[in-house]
Amino acid sequence: GAVHQIENRARVGLHLIEVQCGGYLGEDDVVLLDEADRAAGGLPDFARAAE
């Protein structure tokens, strides 16, 4: 997994469609970072390893 984000800079609405494939399609493997974590440069260990 990689740390990523999406932002809509347009003045019109954005519809995002998430597509998953594979043997497991659960949501419990998602790690959410809050604004304070990102502002402080705090990343989970798996994200640091990918840098």
CSV table of C-alpha atoms in Angstrom, one decimal:
chain,number,residue,atom,x,y,z
A,1,GLY,CA,0.0,0.0,0.0
A,2,ALA,CA,1.1,3.5,-0.7
A,3,VAL,CA,0.0,6.8,0.9
A,4,HIS,CA,-2.2,8.7,-1.5
A,5,GLN,CA,-4.9,11.3,-1.6
A,6,ILE,CA,-7.3,12.9,-4.1
A,7,GLU,CA,-8.4,16.5,-4.3
A,8,ASN,CA,-11.0,18.2,-6.5
A,9,ARG,CA,-9.6,21.6,-7.5
A,10,ALA,CA,-12.4,22.2,-10.0
A,11,ARG,CA,-15.5,24.3,-9.5
A,12,VAL,CA,-17.7,21.5,-10.5
A,13,GLY,CA,-18.6,18.4,-8.5
A,14,LEU,CA,-16.5,15.3,-8.7
A,15,HIS,CA,-17.8,11.7,-8.8
A,16,LEU,CA,-15.3,9.1,-7.8
A,17,ILE,CA,-15.8,5.5,-8.6
A,18,GLU,CA,-13.6,3.0,-6.7
A,19,VAL,CA,-12.9,-0.3,-8.5
A,20,GLN,CA,-11.4,-3.2,-6.6
A,21,CYS,CA,-10.4,-6.7,-7.8
A,22,GLY,CA,-9.0,-9.7,-6.2
A,23,GLY,CA,-10.0,-12.4,-3.7
A,24,TYR,CA,-10.7,-10.0,-0.9
A,25,LEU,CA,-12.7,-6.8,-1.3
A,26,GLY,CA,-13.1,-5.6,2.3
A,27,GLU,CA,-12.6,-2.1,3.6
A,28,ASP,CA,-10.9,-3.1,6.9
A,29,ASP,CA,-7.4,-2.9,5.3
A,30,VAL,CA,-7.6,0.9,4.8
A,31,VAL,CA,-5.6,3.1,7.1
A,32,LEU,CA,-6.8,6.7,7.2
A,33,LEU,CA,-4.5,9.6,8.0
A,34,ASP,CA,-6.0,12.7,9.5
A,35,GLU,CA,-5.0,16.2,8.6
A,36,ALA,CA,-2.8,16.6,11.8
A,37,ASP,CA,-0.8,13.4,10.9
A,38,ARG,CA,-0.2,14.7,7.3
A,39,ALA,CA,0.7,18.2,8.4
A,40,ALA,CA,3.2,16.9,11.0
A,41,GLY,CA,4.7,14.5,8.4
A,42,GLY,CA,3.5,11.5,10.5
A,43,LEU,CA,3.2,8.5,8.3
A,44,PRO,CA,2.6,4.9,9.3
A,45,ASP,CA,5.6,2.5,9.2
A,46,PHE,CA,4.5,0.9,6.0
A,47,ALA,CA,4.4,4.3,4.2
A,48,ARG,CA,7.9,5.2,5.4
A,49,ALA,CA,9.3,1.9,4.0
A,50,ALA,CA,7.9,2.8,0.6
A,51,GLU,CA,9.7,6.2,0.4
